[in-house]
Short mmCIF file of C-alpha atoms and ligand atoms in Angstrom, two decimals:
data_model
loop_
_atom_site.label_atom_id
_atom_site.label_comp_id
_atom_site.label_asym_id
_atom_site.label_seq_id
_atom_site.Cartn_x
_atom_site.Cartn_y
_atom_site.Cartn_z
CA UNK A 1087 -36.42 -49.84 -49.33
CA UNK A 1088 -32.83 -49.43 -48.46
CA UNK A 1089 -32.67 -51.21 -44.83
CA UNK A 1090 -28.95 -52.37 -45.16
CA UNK A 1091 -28.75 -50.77 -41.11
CA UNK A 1092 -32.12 -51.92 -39.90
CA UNK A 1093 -32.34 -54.18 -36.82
CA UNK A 1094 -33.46 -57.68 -36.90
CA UNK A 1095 -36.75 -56.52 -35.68
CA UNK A 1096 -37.38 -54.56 -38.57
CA UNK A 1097 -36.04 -56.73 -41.21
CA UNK A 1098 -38.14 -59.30 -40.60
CA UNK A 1099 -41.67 -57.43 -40.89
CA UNK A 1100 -40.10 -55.40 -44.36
CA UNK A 1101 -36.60 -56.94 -45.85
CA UNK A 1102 -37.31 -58.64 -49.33
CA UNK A 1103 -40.87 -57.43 -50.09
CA UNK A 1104 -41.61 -53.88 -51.71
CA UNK A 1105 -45.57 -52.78 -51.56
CA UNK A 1106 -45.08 -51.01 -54.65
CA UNK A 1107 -44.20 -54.33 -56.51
CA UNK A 1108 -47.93 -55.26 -56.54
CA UNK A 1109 -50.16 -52.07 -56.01
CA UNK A 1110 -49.22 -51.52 -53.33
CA UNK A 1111 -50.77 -54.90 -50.96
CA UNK A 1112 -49.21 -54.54 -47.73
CA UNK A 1113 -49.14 -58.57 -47.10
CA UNK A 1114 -47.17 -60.78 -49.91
CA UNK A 1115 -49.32 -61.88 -52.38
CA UNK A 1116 -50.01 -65.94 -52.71
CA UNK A 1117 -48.55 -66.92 -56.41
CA UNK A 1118 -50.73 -69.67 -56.30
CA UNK A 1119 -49.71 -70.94 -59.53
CA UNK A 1120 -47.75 -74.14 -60.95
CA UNK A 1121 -46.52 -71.92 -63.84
CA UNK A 1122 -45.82 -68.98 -65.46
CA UNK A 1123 -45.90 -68.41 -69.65
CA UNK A 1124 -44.07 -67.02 -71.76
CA UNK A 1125 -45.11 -63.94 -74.30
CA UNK A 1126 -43.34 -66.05 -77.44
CA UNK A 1127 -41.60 -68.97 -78.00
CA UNK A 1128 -38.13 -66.74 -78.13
CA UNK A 1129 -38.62 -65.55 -74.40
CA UNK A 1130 -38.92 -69.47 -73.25
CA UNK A 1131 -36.28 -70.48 -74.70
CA UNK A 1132 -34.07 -67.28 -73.18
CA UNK A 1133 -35.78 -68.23 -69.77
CA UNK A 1134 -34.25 -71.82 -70.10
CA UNK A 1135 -30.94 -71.02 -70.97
CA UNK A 1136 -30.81 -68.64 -68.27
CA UNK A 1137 -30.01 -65.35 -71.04
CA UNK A 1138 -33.35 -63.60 -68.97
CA UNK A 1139 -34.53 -63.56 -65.58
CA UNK A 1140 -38.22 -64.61 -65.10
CA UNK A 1141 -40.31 -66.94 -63.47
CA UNK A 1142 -40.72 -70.75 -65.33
CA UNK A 1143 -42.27 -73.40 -63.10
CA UNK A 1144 -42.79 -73.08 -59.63
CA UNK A 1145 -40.74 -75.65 -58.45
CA UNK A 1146 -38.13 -73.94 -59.89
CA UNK A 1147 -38.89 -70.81 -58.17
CA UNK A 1148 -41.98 -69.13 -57.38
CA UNK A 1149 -42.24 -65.06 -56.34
CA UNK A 1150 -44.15 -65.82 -53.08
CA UNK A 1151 -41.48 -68.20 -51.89
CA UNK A 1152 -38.68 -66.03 -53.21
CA UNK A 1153 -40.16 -63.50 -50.72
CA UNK A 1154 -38.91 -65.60 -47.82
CA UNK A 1155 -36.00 -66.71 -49.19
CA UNK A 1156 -34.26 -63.41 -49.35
CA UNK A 1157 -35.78 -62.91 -46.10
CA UNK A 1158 -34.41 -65.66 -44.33
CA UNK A 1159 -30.84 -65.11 -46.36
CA UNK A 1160 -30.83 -61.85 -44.62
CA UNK A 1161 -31.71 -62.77 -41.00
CA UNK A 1162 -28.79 -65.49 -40.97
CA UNK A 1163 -26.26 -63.24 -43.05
CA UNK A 1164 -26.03 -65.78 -45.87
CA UNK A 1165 -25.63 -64.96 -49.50
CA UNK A 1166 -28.66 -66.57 -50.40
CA UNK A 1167 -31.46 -69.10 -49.10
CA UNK A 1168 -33.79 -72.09 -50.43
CA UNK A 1169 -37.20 -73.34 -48.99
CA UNK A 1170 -38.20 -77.01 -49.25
CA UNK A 1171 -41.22 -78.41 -48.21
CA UNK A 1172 -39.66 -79.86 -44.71
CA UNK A 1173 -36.73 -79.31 -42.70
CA UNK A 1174 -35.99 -83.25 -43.53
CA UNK A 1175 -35.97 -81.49 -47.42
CA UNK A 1176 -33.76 -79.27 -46.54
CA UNK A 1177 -31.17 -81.33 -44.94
CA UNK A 1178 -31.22 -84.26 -47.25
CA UNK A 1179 -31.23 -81.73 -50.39
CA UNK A 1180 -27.92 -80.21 -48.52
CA UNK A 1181 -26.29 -83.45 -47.79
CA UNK A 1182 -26.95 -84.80 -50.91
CA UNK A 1183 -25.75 -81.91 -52.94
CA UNK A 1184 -22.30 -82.32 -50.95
CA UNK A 1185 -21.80 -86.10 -50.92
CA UNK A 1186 -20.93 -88.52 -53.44
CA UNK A 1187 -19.79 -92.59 -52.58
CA UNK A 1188 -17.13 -93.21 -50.65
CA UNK A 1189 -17.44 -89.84 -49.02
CA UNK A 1190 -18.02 -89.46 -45.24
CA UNK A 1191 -19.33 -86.94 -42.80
CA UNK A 1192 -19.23 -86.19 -39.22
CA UNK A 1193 -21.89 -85.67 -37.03
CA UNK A 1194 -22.48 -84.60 -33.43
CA UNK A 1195 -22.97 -87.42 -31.19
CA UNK A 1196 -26.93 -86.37 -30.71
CA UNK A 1197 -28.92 -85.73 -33.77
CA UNK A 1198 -32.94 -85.18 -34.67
CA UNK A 1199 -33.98 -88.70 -35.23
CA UNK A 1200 -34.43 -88.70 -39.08
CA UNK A 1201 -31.34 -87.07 -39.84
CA UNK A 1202 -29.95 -89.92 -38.02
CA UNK A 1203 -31.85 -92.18 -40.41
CA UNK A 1204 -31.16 -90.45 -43.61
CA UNK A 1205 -26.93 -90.82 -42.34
CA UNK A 1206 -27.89 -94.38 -42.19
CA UNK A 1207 -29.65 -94.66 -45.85
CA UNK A 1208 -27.06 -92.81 -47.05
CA UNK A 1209 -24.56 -95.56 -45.52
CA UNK A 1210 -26.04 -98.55 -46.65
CA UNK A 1211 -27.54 -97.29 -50.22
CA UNK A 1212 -24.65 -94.80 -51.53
CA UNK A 1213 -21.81 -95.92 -49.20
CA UNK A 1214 -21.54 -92.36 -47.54
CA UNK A 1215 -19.84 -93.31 -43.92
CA UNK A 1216 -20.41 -91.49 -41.32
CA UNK A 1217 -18.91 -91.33 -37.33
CA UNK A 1218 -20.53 -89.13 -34.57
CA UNK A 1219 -18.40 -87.14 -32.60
CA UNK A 1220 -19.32 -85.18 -29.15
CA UNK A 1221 -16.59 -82.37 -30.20
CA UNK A 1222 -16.28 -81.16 -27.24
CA UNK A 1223 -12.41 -80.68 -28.16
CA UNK A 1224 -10.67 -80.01 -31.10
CA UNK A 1225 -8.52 -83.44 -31.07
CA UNK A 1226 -11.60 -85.50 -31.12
CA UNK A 1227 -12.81 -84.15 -34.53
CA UNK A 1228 -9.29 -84.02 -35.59
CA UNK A 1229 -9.18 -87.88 -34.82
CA UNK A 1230 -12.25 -89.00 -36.91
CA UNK A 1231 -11.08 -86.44 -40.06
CA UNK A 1232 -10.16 -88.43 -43.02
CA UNK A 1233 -8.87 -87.71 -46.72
CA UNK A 1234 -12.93 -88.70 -47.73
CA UNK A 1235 -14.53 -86.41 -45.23
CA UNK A 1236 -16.35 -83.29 -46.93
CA UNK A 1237 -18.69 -82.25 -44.34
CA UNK A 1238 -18.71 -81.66 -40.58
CA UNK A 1239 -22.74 -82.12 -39.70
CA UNK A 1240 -23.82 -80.16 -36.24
CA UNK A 1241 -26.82 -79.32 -34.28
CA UNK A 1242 -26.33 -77.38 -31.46
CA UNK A 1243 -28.36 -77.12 -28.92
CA UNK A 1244 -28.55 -80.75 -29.67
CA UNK A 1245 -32.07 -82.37 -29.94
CA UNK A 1246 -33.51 -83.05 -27.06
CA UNK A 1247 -30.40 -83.03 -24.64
CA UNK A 1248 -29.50 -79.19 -25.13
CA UNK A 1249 -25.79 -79.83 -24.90
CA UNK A 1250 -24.15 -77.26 -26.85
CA UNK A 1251 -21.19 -77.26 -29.54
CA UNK A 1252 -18.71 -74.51 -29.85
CA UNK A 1253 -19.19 -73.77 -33.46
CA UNK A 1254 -16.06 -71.36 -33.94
CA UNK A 1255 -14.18 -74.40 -32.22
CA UNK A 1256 -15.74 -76.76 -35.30
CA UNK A 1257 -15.04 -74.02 -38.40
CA UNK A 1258 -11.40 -73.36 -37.14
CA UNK A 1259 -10.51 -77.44 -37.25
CA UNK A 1260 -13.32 -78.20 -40.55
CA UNK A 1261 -10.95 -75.06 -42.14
CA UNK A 1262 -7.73 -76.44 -41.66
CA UNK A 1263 -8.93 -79.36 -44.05
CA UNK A 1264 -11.68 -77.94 -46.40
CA UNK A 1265 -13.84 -79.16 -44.65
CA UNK A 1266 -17.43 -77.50 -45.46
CA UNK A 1267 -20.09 -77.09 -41.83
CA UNK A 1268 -23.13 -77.56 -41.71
CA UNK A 1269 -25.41 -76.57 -39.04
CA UNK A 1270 -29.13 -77.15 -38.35
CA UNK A 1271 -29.82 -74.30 -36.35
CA UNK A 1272 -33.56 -75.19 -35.78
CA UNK A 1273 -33.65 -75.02 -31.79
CA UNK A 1274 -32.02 -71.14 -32.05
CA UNK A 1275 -33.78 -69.58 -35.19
CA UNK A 1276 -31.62 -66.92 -36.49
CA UNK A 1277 -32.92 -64.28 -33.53
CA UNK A 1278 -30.41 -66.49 -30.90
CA UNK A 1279 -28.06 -67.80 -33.05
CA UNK A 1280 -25.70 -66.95 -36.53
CA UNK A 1281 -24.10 -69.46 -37.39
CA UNK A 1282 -22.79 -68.12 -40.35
CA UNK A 1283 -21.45 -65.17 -38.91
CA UNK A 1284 -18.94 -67.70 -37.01
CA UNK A 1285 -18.01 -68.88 -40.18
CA UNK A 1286 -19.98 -72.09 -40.61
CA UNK A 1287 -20.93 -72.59 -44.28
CA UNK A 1288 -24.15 -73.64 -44.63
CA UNK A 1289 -27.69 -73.35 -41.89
CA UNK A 1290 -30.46 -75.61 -41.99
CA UNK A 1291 -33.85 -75.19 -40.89
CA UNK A 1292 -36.93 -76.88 -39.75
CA UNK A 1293 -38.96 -73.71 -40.23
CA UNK A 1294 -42.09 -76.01 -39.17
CA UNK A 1295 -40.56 -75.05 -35.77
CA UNK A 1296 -39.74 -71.51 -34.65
CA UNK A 1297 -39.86 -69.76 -38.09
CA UNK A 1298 -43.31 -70.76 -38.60
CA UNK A 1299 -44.17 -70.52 -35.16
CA UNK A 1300 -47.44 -71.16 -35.11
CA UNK A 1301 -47.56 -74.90 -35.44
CA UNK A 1302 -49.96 -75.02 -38.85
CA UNK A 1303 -46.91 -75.78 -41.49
CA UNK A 1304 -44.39 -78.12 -42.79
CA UNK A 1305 -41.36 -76.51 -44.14
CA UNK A 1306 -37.37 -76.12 -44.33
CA UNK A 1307 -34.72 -73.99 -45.22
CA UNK A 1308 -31.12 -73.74 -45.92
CA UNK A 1309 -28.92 -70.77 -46.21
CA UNK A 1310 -25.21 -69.82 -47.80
CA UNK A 1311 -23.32 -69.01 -50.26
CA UNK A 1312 -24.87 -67.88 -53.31
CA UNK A 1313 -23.06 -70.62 -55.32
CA UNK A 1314 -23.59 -73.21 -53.36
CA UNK A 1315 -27.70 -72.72 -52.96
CA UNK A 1316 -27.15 -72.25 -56.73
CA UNK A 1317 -25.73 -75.68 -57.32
CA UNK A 1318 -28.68 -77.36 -54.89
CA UNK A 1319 -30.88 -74.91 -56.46
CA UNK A 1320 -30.52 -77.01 -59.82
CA UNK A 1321 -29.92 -80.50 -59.17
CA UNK A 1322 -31.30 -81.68 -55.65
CA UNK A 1323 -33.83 -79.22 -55.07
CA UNK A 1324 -35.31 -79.06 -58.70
CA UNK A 1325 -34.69 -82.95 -59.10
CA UNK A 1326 -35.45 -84.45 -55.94
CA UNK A 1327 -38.43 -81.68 -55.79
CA UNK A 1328 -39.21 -80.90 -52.06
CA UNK A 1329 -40.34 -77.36 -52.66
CA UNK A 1330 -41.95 -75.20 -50.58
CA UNK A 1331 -45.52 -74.14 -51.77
CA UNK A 1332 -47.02 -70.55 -52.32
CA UNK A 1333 -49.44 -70.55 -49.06
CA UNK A 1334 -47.23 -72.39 -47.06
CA UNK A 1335 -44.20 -69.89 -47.66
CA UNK A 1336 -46.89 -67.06 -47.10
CA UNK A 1337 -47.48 -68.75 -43.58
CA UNK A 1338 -44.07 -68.54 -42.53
CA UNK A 1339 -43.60 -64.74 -44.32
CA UNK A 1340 -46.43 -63.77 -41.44
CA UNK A 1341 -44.91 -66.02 -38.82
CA UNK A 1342 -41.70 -64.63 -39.50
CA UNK A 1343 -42.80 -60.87 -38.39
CA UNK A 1344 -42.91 -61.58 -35.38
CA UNK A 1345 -40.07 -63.91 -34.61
CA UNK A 1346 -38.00 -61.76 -32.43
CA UNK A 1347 -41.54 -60.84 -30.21
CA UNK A 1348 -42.49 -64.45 -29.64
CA UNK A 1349 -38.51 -65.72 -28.99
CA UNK A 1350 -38.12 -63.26 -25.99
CA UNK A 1351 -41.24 -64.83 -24.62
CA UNK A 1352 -40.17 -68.03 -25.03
CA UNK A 1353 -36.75 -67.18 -23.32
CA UNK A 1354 -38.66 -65.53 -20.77
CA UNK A 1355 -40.77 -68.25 -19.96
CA UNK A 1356 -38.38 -71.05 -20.54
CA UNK A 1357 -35.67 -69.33 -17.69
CA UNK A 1358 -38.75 -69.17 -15.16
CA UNK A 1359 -39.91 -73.05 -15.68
CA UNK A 1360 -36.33 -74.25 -16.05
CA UNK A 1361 -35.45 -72.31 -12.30
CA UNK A 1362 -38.35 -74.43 -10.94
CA UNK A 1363 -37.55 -77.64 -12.60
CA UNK A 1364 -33.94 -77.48 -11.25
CA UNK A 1365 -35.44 -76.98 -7.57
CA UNK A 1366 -38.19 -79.39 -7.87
CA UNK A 1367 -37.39 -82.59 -5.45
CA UNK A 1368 -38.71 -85.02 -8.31
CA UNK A 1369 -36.66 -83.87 -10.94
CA UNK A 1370 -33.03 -85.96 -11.41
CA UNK A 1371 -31.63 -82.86 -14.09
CA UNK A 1372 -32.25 -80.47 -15.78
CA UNK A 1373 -30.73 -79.34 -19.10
CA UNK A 1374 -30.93 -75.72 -20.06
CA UNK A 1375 -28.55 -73.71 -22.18
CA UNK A 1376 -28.74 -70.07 -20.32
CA UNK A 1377 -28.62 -72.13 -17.07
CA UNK A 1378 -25.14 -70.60 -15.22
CA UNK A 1379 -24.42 -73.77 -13.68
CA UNK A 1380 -24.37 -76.27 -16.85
CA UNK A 1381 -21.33 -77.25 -17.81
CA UNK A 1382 -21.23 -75.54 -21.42
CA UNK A 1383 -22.14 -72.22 -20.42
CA UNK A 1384 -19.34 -70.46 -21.49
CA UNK A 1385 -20.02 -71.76 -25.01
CA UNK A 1386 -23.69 -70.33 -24.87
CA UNK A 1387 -22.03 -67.07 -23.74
CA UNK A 1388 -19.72 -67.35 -26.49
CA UNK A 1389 -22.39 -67.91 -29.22
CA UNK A 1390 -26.03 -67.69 -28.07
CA UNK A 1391 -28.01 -64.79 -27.41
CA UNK A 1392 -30.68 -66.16 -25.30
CA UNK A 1393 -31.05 -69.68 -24.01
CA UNK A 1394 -34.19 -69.95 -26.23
CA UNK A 1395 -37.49 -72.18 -25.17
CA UNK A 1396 -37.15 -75.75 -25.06
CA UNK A 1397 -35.60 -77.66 -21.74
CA UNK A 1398 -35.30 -81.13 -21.40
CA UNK A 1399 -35.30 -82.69 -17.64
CA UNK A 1400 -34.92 -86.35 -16.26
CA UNK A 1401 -37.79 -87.30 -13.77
CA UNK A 1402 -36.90 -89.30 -10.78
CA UNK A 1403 -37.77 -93.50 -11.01
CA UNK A 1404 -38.39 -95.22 -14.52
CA UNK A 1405 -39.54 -94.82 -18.17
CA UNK A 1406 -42.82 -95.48 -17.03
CA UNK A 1407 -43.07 -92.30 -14.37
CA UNK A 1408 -42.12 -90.35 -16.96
CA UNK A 1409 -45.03 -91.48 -18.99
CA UNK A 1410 -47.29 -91.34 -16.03
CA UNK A 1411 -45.83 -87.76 -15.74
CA UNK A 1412 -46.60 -86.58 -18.95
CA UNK A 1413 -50.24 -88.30 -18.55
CA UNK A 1414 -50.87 -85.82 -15.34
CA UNK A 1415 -50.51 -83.12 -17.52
CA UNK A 1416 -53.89 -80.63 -18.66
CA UNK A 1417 -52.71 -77.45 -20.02
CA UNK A 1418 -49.35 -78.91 -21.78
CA UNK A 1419 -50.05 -80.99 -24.96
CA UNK A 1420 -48.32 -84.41 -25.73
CA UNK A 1421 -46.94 -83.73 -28.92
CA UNK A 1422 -43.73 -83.94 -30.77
CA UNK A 1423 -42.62 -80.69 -32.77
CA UNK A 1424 -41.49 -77.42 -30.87
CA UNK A 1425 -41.58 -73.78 -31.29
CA UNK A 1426 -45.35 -73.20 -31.33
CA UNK A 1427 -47.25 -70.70 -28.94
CA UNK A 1428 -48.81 -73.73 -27.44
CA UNK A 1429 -46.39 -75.66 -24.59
CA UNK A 1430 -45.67 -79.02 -26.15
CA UNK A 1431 -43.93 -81.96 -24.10
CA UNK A 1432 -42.75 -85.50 -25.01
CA UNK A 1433 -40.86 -88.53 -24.33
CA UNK A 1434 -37.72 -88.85 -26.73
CA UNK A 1435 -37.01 -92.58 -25.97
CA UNK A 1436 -40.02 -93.46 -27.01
CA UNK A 1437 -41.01 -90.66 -29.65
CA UNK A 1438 -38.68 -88.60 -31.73
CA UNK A 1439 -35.87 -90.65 -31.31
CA UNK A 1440 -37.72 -94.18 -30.59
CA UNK A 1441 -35.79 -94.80 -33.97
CA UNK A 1442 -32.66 -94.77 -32.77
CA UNK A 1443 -31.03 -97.80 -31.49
CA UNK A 1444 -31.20 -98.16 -27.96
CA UNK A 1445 -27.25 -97.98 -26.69
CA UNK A 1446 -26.67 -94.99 -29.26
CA UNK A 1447 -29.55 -93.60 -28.01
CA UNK A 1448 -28.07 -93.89 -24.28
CA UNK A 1449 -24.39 -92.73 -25.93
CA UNK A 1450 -26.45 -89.71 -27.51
CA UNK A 1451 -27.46 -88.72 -23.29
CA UNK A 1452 -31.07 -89.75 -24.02
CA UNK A 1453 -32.41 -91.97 -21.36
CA UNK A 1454 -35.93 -93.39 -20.63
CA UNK A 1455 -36.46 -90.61 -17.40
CA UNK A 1456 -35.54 -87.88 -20.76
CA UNK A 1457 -38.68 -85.36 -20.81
CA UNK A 1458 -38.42 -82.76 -23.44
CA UNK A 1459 -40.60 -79.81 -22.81
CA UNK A 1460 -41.36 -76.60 -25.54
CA UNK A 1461 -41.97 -73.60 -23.76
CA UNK A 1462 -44.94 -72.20 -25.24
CA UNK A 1463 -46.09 -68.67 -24.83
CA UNK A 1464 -49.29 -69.28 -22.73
CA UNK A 1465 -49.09 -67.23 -18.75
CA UNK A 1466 -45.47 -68.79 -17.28
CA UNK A 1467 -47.58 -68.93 -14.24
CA UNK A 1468 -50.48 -71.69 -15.82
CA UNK A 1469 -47.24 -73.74 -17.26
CA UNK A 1470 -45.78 -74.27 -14.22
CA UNK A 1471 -49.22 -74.52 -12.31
CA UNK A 1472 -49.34 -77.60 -14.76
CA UNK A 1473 -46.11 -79.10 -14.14
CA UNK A 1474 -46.53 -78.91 -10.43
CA UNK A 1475 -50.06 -80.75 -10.04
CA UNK A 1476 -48.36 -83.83 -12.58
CA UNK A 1477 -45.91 -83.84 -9.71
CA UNK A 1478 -47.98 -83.90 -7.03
CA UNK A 1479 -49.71 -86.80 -8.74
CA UNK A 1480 -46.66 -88.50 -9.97
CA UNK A 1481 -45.72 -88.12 -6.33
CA UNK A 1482 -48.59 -90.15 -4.80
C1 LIG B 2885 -38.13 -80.97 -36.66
C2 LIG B 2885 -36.67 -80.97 -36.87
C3 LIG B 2885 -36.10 -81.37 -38.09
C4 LIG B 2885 -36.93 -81.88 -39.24
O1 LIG B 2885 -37.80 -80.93 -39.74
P1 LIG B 2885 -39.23 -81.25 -40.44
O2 LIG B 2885 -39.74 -79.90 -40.76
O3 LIG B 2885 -40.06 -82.00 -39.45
O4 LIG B 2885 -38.92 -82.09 -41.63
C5 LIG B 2885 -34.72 -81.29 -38.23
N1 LIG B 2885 -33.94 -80.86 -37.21
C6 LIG B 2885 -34.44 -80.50 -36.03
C7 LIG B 2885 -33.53 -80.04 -34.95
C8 LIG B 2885 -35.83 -80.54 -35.81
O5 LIG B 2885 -36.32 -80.17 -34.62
#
């Protein structure tokens, strides 16, 4: 099907799949298979040395996860795309394939927690130095640039204090110096946010989040140029070997359809909780992107479409009413992970980024009162009904 005009909304039910390929099953089939063979001895050895196209192995490349791949290429507007069997895959196959010793990277000051500890691993094991950076000018990245730095690392919204990075602010200083940027556009999903489109060079996912949706898989991506996913196509994917598997690219294929649906929900019900946070009495802050009165709003307007469904907020008193807080809670699960149709809250300090050391973790703008909260898509009504009887109790 030629859809080279269709809307997002579109592309992500039919882009990359063609019933007629397989008579004519509406869903993807499952290649549930760890290989594929070969008619004669002549057509294996053409596969290997790349004279045919044709399936091999499937962690080389399998048609079920090839499906998504060109799917998620597409959404971002990237040449091409690889799936890995995490995000954490997906970002240490990426910063891996760009790295060698001696090299060194800079990262927003605020990162998920285990890409903060694969930057350290990669410190101490292959002497890849790293500095963190808030960028929130020009002159600050400038400072830290050096004749060894190859990549500029960012997350924005950054994990779990939704501060925001302008990323055509990053490309225009990362250009000036070859510099290549990567961003791990997890908290956006390609519905809110392109990075590529403002000329960052290569997207990372934690499709376990809002690509899958649903909360039942493990997965990553990363999207770019066709060369580059090339290049980590045959050395860190295929030799490190975090693949993605048949079903679980199948699950994110059906999640996928309806991304755009489910992240206008979320926005939805994410601006109506994050309104009563910021009025609530016990609440210190609260820290949402579409929120007019933050200080990087103009760099949401700039970049992001929506302000997308996680918030985090600082309770009034100590680490411990915050725990108390989340205790009160009925509806809401504790759980780490975001992006599912269920609302999901936890405590970062002492959870997702309990790995971090405790003044970089208070550098990073996480503190002990930090509450991070995943708008699901249950009633907005019965989330906030939630949050406001925790209150009352945390008030007593
Ligand atoms: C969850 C997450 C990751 C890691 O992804 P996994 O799928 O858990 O390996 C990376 N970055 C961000 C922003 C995340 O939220």
């Amino acid at each position: 099907m030629n859809n080279t005009n269709k809307r997002m909304e579109t592309i992500v039910i039919h882009h990359g799949y063609d019933v007629g390929w397989h008579f004519g099953s509406l869903s993807v089939p499952i290649f549930q298979t760890s290989t594929f063979t070969f008619a004669t001895a002549e057509q294996g050895e053409a596969r290997f040395a790349g004279r045919e196209d044709g399936y091999i192995y499937s962690r080389l490349a399998n048609p079920t996860v090839r499906v998504l791949e060109e799917k998620m290429a597409r959404l971002e507007g990237g040449e091409a795309a690889l799936a890995f069997s995490s995000g954490m895959a997906a970002v240490s196959a990426v910063l891996f394939a760009l790295t060698k010793a001696n090299d060194h990277i800079i990262c927003s000051q605020g990162v998920y927690g285990c890409t903060f500890g694969l930057l350290q691993l990669l410190k101490k094991k292959y002497h890849v130095s790293h500095d963190f950076c808030a960028m929130e000018t020009e002159e600050e990245i400038r400072r830290l640039i050096r004749p060894e730095t190859v990549c500029i690392y960012v997350e924005t919204p950054i994990n779990p204090t939704m501060k925001l990075i302008d990323l055509q602010m990053v490309v225009k200083v990362a250009k000036e110096h070859g510099i290549t940027v990567v961003v791990d556009n997890t908290f956006c999903s390609p519905y809110l946010q392109r990075p590529l489109e403002l000329g960052c060079d290569i997207v990372v996912h934690s499709a376990t989040k809002y690509i899958g949706g649903h909360g039942d898989v493990i997965a990553g991506i990363a999207v770019g140029k066709k060369e580059w996913m090339e290049e980590i196509a045959k050395t860190t994917q295929k030799d490190i070997g975090g693949v993605l598997s048949p079903f679980a690219a199948w699950l994110l294929l059906r999640g996928l359809k309806t991304l755009p649906v489910r992240m206008d929900r979320h926005c939805d019900n994410a601006e109506k909780i994050a309104k009563r946070l910021k009025a609530h009495p016990l609440v210190e802050r609260v820290n949402y992107p579409a929120d007019s009165d933050s200080r990087d709003y103009p760099i949401y307007r700039k970049q992001m479409k929506r302000g997308g469904g996680l918030i985090s907020f600082e309770v009034k008193g100590t680490k411990r009413d915050a725990q108390r807080f989340l205790n009160h809670l009925q509806l809401i699960q504790i759980a780490v992970s975001l992006g599912d149709t269920e609302t999901l809250i936890q405590h970062p300090a002492t959870m997702t980024h309990s790995v971090v050391p405790e003044e970089a973790r208070i550098k990073m703008g996480i503190s002990d009162q930090l509450i991070r909260l995943s708008v699901g898509l249950e009633a907005w009504e019965d989330i906030w009904d939630d949050l406001e009887q925790a209150f009352c109790l945390l008030a007593r």
